Short mmCIF file of C-alpha atoms and ligand atoms in Angstrom, two decimals:
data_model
loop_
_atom_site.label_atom_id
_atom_site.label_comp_id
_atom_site.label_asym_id
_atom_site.label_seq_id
_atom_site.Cartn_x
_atom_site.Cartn_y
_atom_site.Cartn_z
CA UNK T 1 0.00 0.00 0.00
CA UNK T 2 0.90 3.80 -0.74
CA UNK T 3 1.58 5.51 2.48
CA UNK T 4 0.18 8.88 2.78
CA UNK T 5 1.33 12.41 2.83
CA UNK T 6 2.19 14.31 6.06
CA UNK T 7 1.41 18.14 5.15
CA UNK T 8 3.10 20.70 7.59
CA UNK T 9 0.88 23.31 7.50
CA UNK T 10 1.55 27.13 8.93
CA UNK T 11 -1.45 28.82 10.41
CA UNK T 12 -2.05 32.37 11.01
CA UNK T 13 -0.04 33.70 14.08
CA UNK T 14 -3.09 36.25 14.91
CA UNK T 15 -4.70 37.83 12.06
CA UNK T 16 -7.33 34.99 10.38
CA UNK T 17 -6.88 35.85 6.93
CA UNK T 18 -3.04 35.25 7.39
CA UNK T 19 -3.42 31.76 6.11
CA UNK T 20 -2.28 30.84 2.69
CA UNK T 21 -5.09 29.16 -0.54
CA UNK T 22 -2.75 26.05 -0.60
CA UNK T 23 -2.85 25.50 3.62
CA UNK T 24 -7.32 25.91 2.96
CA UNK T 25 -7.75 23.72 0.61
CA UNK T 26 -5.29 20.76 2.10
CA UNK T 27 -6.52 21.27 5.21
CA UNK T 28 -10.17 20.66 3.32
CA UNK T 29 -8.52 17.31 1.44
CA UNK T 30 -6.67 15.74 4.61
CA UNK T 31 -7.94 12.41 6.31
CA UNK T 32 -6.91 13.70 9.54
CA UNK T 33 -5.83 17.15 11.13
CA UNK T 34 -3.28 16.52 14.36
CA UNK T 35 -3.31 19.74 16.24
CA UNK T 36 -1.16 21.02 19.17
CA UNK T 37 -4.44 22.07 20.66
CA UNK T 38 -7.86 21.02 19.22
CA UNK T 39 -10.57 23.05 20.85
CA UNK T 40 -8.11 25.98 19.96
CA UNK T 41 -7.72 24.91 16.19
CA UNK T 42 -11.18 23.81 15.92
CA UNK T 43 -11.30 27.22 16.34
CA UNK T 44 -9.62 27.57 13.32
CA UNK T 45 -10.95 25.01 11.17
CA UNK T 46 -14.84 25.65 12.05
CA UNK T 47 -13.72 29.83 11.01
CA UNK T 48 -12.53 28.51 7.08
CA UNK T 49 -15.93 25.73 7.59
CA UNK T 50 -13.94 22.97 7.57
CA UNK T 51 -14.70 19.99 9.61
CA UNK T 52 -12.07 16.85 10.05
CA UNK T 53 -11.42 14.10 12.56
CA UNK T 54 -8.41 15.99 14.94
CA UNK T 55 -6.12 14.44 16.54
CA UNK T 56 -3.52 15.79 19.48
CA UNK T 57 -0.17 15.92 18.99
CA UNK T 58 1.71 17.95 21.49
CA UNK T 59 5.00 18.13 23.61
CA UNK T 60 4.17 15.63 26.10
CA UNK T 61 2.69 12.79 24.22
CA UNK T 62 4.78 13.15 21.07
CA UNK T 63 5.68 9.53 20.93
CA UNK T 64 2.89 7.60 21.56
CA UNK T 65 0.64 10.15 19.31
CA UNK T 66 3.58 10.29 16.61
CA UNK T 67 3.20 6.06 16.32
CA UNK T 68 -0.55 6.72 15.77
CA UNK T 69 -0.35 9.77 13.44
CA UNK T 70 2.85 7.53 11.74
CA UNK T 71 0.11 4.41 11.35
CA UNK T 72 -2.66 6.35 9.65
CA UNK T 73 -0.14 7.53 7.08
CA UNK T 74 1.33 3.97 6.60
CA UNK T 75 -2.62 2.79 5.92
CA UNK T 76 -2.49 5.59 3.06
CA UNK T 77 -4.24 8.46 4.95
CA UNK T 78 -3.12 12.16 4.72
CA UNK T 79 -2.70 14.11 7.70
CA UNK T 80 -1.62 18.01 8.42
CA UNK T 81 -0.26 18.99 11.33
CA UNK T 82 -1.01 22.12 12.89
CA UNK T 83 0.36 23.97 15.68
CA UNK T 84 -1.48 26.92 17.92
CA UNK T 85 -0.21 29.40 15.39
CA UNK T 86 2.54 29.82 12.88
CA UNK T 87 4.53 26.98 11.36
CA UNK T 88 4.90 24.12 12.95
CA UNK T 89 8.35 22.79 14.16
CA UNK T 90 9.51 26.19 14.79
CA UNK T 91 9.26 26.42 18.76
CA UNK T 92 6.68 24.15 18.56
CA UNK T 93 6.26 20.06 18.45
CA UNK T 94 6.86 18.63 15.17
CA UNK T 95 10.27 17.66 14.21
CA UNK T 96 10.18 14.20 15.75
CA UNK T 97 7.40 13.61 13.56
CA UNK T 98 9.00 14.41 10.15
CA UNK T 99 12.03 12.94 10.63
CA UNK T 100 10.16 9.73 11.69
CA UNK T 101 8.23 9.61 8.70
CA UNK T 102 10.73 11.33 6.17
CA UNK T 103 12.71 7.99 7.49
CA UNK T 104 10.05 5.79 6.59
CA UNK T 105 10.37 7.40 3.28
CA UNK T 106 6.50 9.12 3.74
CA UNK T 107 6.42 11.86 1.84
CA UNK T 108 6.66 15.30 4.06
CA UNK T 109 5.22 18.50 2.48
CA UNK T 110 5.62 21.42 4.27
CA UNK T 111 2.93 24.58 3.29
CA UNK T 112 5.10 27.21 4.20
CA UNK T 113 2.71 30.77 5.70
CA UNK T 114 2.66 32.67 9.29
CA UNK T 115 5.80 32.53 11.29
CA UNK T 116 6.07 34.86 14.16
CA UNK T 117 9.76 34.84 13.91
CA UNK T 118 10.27 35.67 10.09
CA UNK T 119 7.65 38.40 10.13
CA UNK T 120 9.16 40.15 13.01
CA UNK T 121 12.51 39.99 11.01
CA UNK T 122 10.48 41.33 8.24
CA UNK T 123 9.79 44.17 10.11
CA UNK T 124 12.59 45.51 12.30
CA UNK T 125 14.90 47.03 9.99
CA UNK T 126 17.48 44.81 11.36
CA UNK T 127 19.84 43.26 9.33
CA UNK T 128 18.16 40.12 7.71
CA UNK T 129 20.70 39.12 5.47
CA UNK T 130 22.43 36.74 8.06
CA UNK T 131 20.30 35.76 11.32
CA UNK T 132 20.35 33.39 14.17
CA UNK T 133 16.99 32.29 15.38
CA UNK T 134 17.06 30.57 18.86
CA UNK T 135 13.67 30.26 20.22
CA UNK T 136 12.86 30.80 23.64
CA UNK T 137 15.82 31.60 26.28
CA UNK T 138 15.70 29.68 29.64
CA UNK T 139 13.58 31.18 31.80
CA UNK T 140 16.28 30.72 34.95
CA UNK T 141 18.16 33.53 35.45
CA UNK T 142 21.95 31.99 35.72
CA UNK T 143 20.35 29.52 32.57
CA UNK T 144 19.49 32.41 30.47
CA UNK T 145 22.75 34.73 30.87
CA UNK T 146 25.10 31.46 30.11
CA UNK T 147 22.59 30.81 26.95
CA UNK T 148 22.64 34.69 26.00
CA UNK T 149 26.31 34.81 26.49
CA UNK T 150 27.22 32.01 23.88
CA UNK T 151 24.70 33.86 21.43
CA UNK T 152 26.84 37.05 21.90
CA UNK T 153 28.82 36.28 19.17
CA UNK T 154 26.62 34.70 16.46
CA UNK T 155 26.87 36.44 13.01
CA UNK T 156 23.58 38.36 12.18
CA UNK T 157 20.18 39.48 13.92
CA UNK T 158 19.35 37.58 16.86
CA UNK T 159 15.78 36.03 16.80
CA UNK T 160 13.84 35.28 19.99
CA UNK T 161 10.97 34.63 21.39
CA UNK T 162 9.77 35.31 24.97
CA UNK T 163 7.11 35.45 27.40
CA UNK T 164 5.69 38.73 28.15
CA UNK T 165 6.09 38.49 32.21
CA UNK T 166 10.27 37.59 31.44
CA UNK T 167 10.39 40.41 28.82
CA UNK T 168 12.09 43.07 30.97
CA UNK T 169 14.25 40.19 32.63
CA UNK T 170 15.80 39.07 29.29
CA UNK T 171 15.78 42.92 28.07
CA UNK T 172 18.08 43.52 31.43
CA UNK T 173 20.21 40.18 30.72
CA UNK T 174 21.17 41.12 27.30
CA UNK T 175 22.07 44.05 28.37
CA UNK T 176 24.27 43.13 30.92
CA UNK T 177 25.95 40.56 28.22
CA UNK T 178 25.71 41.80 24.90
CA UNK T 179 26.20 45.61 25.99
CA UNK T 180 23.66 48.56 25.16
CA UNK T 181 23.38 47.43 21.12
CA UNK T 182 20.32 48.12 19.33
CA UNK T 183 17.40 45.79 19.74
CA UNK T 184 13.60 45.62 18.73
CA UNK T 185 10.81 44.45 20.26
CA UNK T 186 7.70 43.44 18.02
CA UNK T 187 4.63 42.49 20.12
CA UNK T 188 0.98 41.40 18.87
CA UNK T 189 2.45 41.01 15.38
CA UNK T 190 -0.78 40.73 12.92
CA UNK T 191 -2.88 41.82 15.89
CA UNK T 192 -4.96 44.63 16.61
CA UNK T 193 -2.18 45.98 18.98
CA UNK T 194 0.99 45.25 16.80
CA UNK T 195 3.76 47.62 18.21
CA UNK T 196 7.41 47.44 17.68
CA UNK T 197 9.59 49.37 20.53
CA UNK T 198 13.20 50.15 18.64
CA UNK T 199 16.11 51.67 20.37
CA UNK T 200 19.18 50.58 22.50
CA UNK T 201 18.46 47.94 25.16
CA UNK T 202 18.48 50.35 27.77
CA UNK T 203 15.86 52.51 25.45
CA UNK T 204 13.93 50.30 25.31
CA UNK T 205 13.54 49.35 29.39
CA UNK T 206 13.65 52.39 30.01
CA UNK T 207 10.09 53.16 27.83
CA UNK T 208 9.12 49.80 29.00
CA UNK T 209 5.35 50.54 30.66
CA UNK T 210 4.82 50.25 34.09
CA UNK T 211 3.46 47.30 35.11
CA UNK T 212 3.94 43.93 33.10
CA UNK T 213 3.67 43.58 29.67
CA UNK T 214 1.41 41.47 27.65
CA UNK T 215 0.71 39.59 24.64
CA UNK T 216 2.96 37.73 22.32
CA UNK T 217 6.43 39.34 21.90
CA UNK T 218 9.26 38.70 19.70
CA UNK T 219 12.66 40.11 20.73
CA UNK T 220 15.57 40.93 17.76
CA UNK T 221 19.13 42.17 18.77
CA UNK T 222 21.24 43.90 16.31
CA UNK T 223 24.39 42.14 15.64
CA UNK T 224 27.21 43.98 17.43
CA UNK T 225 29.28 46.98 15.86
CA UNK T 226 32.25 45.26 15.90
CA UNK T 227 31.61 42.03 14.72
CA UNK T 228 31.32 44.73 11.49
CA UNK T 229 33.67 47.08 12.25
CA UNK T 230 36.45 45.26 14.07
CA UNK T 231 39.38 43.00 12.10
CA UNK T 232 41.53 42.76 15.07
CA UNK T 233 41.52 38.82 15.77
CA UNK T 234 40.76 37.53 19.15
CA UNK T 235 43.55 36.74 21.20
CA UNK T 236 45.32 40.02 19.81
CA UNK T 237 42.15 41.88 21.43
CA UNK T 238 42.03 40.06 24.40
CA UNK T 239 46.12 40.09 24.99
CA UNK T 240 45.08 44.34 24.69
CA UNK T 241 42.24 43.86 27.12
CA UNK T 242 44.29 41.60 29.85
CA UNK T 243 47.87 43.22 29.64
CA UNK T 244 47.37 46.98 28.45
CA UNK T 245 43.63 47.79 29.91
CA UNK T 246 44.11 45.38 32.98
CA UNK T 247 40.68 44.03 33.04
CA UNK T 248 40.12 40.57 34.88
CA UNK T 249 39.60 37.79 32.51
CA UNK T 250 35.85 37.40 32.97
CA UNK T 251 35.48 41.00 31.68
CA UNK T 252 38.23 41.05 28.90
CA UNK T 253 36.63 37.93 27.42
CA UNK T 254 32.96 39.40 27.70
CA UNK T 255 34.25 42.35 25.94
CA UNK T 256 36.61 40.75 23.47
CA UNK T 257 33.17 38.36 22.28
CA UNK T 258 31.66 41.10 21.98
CA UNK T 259 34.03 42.89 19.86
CA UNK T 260 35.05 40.38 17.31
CA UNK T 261 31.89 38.43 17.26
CA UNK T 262 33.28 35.28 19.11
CA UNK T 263 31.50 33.36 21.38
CA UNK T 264 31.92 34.06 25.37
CA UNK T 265 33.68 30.55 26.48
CA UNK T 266 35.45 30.53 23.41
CA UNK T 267 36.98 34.10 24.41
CA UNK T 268 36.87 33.03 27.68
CA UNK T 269 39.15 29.87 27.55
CA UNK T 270 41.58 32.02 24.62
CA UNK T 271 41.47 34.70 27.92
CA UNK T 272 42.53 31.89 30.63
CA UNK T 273 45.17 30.74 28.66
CA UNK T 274 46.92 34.35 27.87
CA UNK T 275 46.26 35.80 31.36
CA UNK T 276 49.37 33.65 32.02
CA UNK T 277 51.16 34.64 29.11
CA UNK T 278 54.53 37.00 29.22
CA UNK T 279 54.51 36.87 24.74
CA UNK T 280 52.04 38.76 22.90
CA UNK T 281 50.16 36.79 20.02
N1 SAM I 1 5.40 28.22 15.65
C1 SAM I 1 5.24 29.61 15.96
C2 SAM I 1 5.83 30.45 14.84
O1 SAM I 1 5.95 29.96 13.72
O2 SAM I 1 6.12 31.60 15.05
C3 SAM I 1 5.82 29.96 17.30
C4 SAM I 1 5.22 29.20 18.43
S1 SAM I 1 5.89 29.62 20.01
C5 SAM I 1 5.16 28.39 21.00
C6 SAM I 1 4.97 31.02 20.48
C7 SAM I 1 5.83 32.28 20.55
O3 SAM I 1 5.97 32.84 19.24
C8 SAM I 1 5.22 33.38 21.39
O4 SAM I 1 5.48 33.22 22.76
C9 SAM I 1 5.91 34.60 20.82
O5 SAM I 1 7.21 34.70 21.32
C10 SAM I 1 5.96 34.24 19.33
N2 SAM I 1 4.74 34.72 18.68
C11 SAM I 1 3.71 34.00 18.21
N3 SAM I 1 2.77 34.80 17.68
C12 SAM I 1 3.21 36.06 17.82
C13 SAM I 1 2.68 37.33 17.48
N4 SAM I 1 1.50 37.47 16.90
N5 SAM I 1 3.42 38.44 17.78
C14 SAM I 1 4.63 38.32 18.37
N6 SAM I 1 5.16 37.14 18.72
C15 SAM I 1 4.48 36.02 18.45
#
C-alpha cells in the first residue's frame, strides 16, 4: 500500500486571513488534522468551515501520538499537522514527527505561511541578510545569561521569542551581556495591537510601561558593531584587554566576544590561557 502524505501546515499567528489558498484547501482534502491544541484549532478550522477528525499531537505525548499519526499515514491516509499558530516545528512540536516519517520514506510537504519569527525579522529594519533564530531563552536567570552569552557572538540578527512576564528580565540580561546594542521588540504582530519598541536595550527598558507587559512578543538584537567594524583577531584583542587595559579575565573575554563576534567561552578559555602569558600573540 501507498503511504500517505504528512502536510506541515503554517497557520495564522493572529490575524485569520493570514493563512495561505494552498494550507485551505489541504486542510479541506486531509484524512486527519493533528493539532497542538484542538478546541483551539477547531477554532480555526470551524472559522474557514472545515470539519475533520483531529487528533492531538503535542510536547508531552509526542511519541505515543507520533506512532498513531505515523500508522494512519502507513494505511495511506493524509494528515496536516497544525500547531497553535505559525509553522509548525519552529518552537513548537513537530520535528520528531517528520524525521520519523521522512525515514520511513513518507512523503513530508511542508505549506510554508505565518511565522512569528520571520515576520518580526520582516519588520525591524534589522539586518536580515544573516540571522540566528534561537527560540525561547531559559527562563532561569543563571540559565538564560550562560545561553545569551554564547549567542553574543553569532553572526547576524538575533531572533527570539519570549514570554511577556520575562520580557524586561531578558531585556536587562542582554544588556548586561551583549552591551547597550540596538534591539527591537515586536509584540501582537498581525494583531490589533501590533507595536514594535526600537532603540538601544536600555531605550527600550527604560520606555518599557509600568506594570507587566502582555501579549505575544518577539525580541531581535542587532548584531554587534564590531563584529562589522572590528578585524583585530581575538587573542590580539584580548592580549590588549588583559595586559594593556588590565581588566580581569571574565570581563576582557565578555568584551573581546563582543568585539570580534566570538562566542563568550570561546573568548573566555583564549582569555585563561593568555592571562598567564609574558609573549604577545
Ligand atoms: N510556531 C510559531 C511560529 O511559527 O512563530 C511559534 C510558536 S511559540 C510556542 C509562540 C511564541 O511565538 C510566542 O510566545 C511569541 O514569542 C511568538 N509569537 C507567536 N505569535 C506572535 C505574534 N502574533 N506576535 C509576536 N510574537 C508572536
Amino acid at each position: 500500500m501507498t503511504s500517505g502524505t504528512l502536510y506541515i501546515i503554517a497557520t495564522p499567528i493572529g490575524n485569520l486571513e493570514d493563512i495561505t489558498y494552498r494550507a485551505v484547501r489541504i486542510l479541506g482534502e486531509v484524512d486527519l488534522v493533528a493539532a497542538e491544541d484542538t478546541r483551539h484549532s477547531l477554532k480555526l478550522l470551524n472559522h474557514l468551515t472545515i470539519s475533520k477528525p483531529l487528533t492531538s499531537y503535542f510536547d508531552h505525548n509526542q511519541q505515543f501520538k507520533g506512532e498513531r499519526i505515523l500508522n494512519a499515514l502507513r494505511q495511506g491516509k493524509s494528515v496536516a499537522l497544525i500547531s497553535d499558530a505559525g509553522t509548525p516545528c519552529i518552537s513548537d512540536p513537530g520535528y520528531q514527527l517528520v524525521r520519523d516519517a521522512a525515514a520511513e520514506g513518507i512523503r513530508v510537504v511542508p505549506v510554508p505561511g505565518a511565522c512569528a519569527a520571520i515576520t518580526a525579522l520582516s519588520g525591524s529594519g534589522l539586518p536580515s541578510d544573516t540571522f540566528t533564530f534561537a527560540g525561547f531563552p531559559p527562563s532561569r536567570q543563571g540559565k538564560r545569561r550562560s545561553f545569551l552569552s554564547g549567542l553574543s557572538g553569532v553572526p547576524g540578527t538575533l531572533v527570539l521569542y519570549e514570554a511577556p512576564h520575562r520580557l524586561e528580565d531578558t531585556l536587562a540580561d542582554l544588556l548586561e551581556v551583549m552591551g547597550d546594542r540596538q534591539v527591537v521588540v515586536a509584540r501582537e504582530l498581525t494583531k490589533i495591537y501590533e507595536e514594535y519598541a526600537r532603540g538601544t536595550l536600555s531605550e527600550v527598558l527604560a520606555a518599557l510601561p509600568p506594570g507587566r507587559t502582555r501579549g505575544e512578543i518577539v525580541i531581535l538584537v542587532a548584531p554587534g558593531q564590531a563584529v562589522v567594524d572590528t578585524a583585530e583577531p581575538l587573542d590580539r584583542v584580548l592580549w590588549r584587554l588583559l595586559k594593556e587595559e588590565g581588566l580581569s579575565v571574565k570581563d576582557a573575554s565578555r568584551k573581546a566576544a563582543e568585539l570580534t563576534g566570538t562566542a563568550r567561552n570561546e573568548a573566555y578559555s583564549l582569555a585563561l590561557q593568555l592571562k598567564d602569558s609574558d609573549s604577545p600573540p
